[in-house]
Each structure stands twice: as structure tokens, then as C-alpha cells.
Steps between C-alpha positions, in 0.01 A plus 500: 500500500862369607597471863699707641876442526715432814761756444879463638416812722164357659726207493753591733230707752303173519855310641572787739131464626550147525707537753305766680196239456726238679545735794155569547429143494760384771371798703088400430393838705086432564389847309144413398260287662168395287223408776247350281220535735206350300431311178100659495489704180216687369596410148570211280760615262584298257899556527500430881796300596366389804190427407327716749124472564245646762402144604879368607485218734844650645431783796606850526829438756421679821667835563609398833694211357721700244581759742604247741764396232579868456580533882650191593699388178546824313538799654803389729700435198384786280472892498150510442610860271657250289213299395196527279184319588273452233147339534384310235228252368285417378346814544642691818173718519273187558647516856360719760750534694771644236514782672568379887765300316672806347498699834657175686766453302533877453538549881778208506678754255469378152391658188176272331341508146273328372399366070117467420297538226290784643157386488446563832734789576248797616638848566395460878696120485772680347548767747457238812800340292716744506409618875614121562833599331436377138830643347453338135264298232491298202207533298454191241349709189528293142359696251228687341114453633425227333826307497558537881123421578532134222806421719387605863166358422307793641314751329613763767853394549634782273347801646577391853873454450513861287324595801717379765831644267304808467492543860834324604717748252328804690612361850895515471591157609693283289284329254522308133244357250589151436377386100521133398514563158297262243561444188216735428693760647824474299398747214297716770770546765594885316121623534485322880819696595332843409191395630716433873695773454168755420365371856815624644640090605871565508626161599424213272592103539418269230523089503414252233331203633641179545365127541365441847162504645223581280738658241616171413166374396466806243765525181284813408677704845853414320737706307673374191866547477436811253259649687735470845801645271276815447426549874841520602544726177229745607594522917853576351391809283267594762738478802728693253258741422429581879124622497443166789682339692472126347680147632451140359441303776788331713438127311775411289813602325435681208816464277607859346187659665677447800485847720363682176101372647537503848740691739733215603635190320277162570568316806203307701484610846217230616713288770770749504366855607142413482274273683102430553290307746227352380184481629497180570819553701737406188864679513612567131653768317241746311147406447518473138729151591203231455711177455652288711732711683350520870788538728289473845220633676453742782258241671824204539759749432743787614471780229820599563703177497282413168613842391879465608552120402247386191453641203771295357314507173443840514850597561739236268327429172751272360194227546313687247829463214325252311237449238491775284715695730790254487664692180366825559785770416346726783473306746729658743285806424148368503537138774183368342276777520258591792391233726170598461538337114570158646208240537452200788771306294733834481495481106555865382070578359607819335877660375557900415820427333339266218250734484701758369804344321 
């Protein structure tokens, strides 16, 4: 299977939202705030980025200490309206307190969501959720029974998280089921769409997996450049067929597939409209950024004059011109890829482009 070509009319829309990208850059308007409030996980899957285990040396940050960034550094600059806190992990569930940290930060005025893996997502959890003000959810769901359950390492993992869409999809808040499709998957992804769309999921993400963390100790997780071709092939027809709602994930530039697989064109918002603490106290931009890109921390820091005045990186990626990048023909398009594709030494691990030229 070819790649798909960069036509003169894609061509000209990606130069007008250039500019547009530019805009929102120079403006870098906070709009979603990762908390990652614990590393504890009550799996051990073998794609996890981060490497997340229920025996992490690193502790759970304490409530009291994010909210005391939300009061004193964020909220005076912000309309709370205007932002999107989402808890992440690890595995949010493992903390007790998930819900006394939805109704705090839903009493300062924000809308919170949450992604897990639902292992641990009861209907009585779920309903003290969503009294706390739970307003969405990603569910990570990868595949059939036994594909899911090889890769989540958990002979249960499967029917929880059809359990936990099953009940989220009935609720009316805002919701997706995230697959990380294997190569397994390629051939299957038709007969995993019906199966989806016959337990009434109507909004569908789907990722490939890239190099980091555990994933980049396992070839077997990878796709080949055919078998990513036909992914972007099959969220086209399907997206085009309009049975789900389906989006590639926001993690590089696609080429021709440009706003045919996901609802905008590429642009990485990590640094630019999107940030994360860490538990540890770490100010980045989204969680999935594991290098070297640590622009403070909330313990030595100001959030907000990290926020206003770093990110360089994040925000001018002419540093990242180079290497296989320094000839690129989309590069004014594409600035490298996502910064979540850049190791310690900021060498790009992973490129959509090649993958589908």
C-alpha cells in the first residue's frame, strides 16, 4: 500500500493553519492541565510508557499541594471555565481520594476528567465520580479478550474496561475508548469496530505505540510501515463511513491523511496549550513527554512564570531542524513531530511522515 499524497489543496490549508498555529503559540492560553497524581498502577502493561508499577518508590503528590498551585498560581490568571483538568497515572483509581480531588477543583470552577484502565471502576465508584463532578473519561481498551489481556497482563483486564465503557456510555458524560493498536490488530481493526459499535461506544481514539518505557524493550508492540499505512487507510473509510466517531491520536503529522483521520490538522499542543505536573512536582507539557524536557517544578517554582516564560522548546522548534529533520519537505507543517517522540538526547525515536511516504 502507497502513502497517501500531500495534495496542492491540503497543501495550501496546512500554510493557512500555519499561521493560525503561530497565533496560538504566541498566545500559549493554559487550556488543559494533566495532574498526574500517582505512578501506583494495578497493572504491568507491557506498552506502558512510563513504566508504571504498584511498588513505585515515587509518592502519590498530596492533594493539598496541587490545589495550592491551583489557588495561588493558577486561578488568578485563568477562567477556571476555560480549563480542563485531567487526572492521570499511573492508575488514577489506586488513589482514594480521587474523588475529594474532583469536588475541590470542581468547587474552584473547573471541569475534571480523568483516563484509567477500569479495573477498579465500580458502579458505586463511578457514581461518587460523577457526584464529584466527573464530566469525561478515557478508557484504554486494545483489543479482543485475549489480545488486550497478553498486553495488559491481566486475565481480567478485558472485562473490566468493557465494563467500565459499558457503564460510562449509559451515563451521558463525555467519554472515548482509547486502542493502542498492535500489529495483531491491523487485519482485525474491521471486526473490533463492529464489535464497539454493537456495545453502543460512539467515540473511538486509536494510537500506535511508540519507543519509550517498556514499549521500547518489545519490537513485537511495533507496527511495520505497511501495517501503519493500513491504519490510517481504515480510520479514513471509517470516519467516512460515519457509524463512530474515530480520531488518530494528536502525535504527529500525517502527510495526505492530514484532517482526513482526525478532526484538525497536526500541531503538538504539549508546552503550548497543554501542561502537566508531575507527581514528583515536575512542570512539563502532557504526561506522555518522558524525556528530558522538565521546565520546573511546583516545589522551587512559580507555575505561572514557568508557564508564561519556559517552554522555549516547546514553543520554537527550529532546535529540532536537524538530523533526519534537517531536509524534511514538511517541516513547516510537521516541526519535528510531537515532543513526546524525542528521547533524553532530543533525537526524534519515532517519525509518522516516513512511516507513510
Amino acid at each position: 500500500m502507497k502513502g497517501k499524497r500531500l495534495g496542492l489543496r491540503k497543501h495550501l490549508g496546512l500554510k493557512l493553519f500555519k499561521g493560525i498555529r503561530e497565533q496560538v503559540v504566541e498566545r500559549h492560553a493554559l487550556r488543559t492541565l494533566f495532574f498526574e497524581c500517582t505512578l501506583r498502577c494495578n497493572l504491568s502493561c507491557r506498552h506502558c510508557g512510563s513504566d508504571c508499577r504498584t511498588d513505585v518508590a515515587e509518592q502519590d503528590m498530596p492533594l493539598e499541594d496541587f490545589l495550592s498551585v491551583l489557588d495561588n498560581e493558577i486561578t488568578p490568571n485563568v477562567n477556571p471555565r476555560d480549563v480542563l483538568i485531567i487526572f492521570s497515572g499511573g492508575e488514577v483509581l489506586m488513589r482514594r481520594d480521587l474523588e475529594e480531588a474532583g469536588r475541590e477543583v470542581s468547587r474552584r470552577g473547573y471541569r475534571w476528567g480523568m483516563v484509567t484502565n477500569g479495573m477498579a471502576l465500580t458502579p458505586a465508584r463511578f457514581n461518587a465520580l460523577i457526584d464529584a463532578g466527573l464530566s469525561s473519561v478515557s478508557v484504554s481498551f486494545d483489543g479482543f479478550k485475549e489480545i488486550h489481556n497478553n498486553i495488559r497482563q491481566n486475565a481480567l483486564s478485558y472485562d473490566r474496561a468493557l465494563a467500565a465503557l459499558r457503564l460510562i456510555s449509559k451515563s451521558g458524560i463525555a467519554y472515548d475508548a482509547i486502542t493502542c493498536v498492535t500489529p495483531e490488530m491491523v487485519d482485525r481493526l474491521e471486526e473490533w469496530k463492529e464489535l464497539l459499535i454493537a456495545e453502543g461506544i460512539k467515540s473511538w481514539r486509536i494510537f500506535s505505540i511508540f519507543p519509550a518505557g517498556r514499549a521500547k524493550r518489545d519490537d513485537t508492540l511495533h507496527l511495520s510501515t505497511e501495517q501503519f499505512r493500513k491504519v490510517m487507510e481504515f480510520i479514513r473509510l471509517t470516519r467516512r463511513e460515519g457509524r463512530i466517531k474515530l480520531n488518530y491520536a494528536c502525535e504527529g503529522f500525517l502527510g495526505g491523511y492530514e484532517s482526513e483521520v482526525r478532526d484538525h490538522f497536526y500541531m503538538c499542543a504539549a508546552g503550548v496549550n497543554v501542561a502537566s505536573i508531575r507527581v514528583n512536582g515536575d512542570i512539563s507539557g502532557c504526561t506522555s513527554v518522558r524525556g528530558n524536557f522538565t521546565q520546573g517544578n511546583i516545589y522551587k517554582d512559580s507555575f505561572w512564570d514557568v508557564w508564561q516564560n519556559r517552554f522555549e522548546k516547546f514553543r520554537n522548534r527550529e532546535w529540532a531542524h536537524r538530523d533526519e529533520c534537517a531536509e524534511c519537505k514538511v517541516w513547516e507543517f510537521c516541526e519535528g513531530g510531537g515532543m513526546h517522540l524525542r528521547d533524553d538526547e532530543e533525537r526524534l525515536m519515532y517519525c509518522h511522515y516516513n512511516m507513510l511516504k
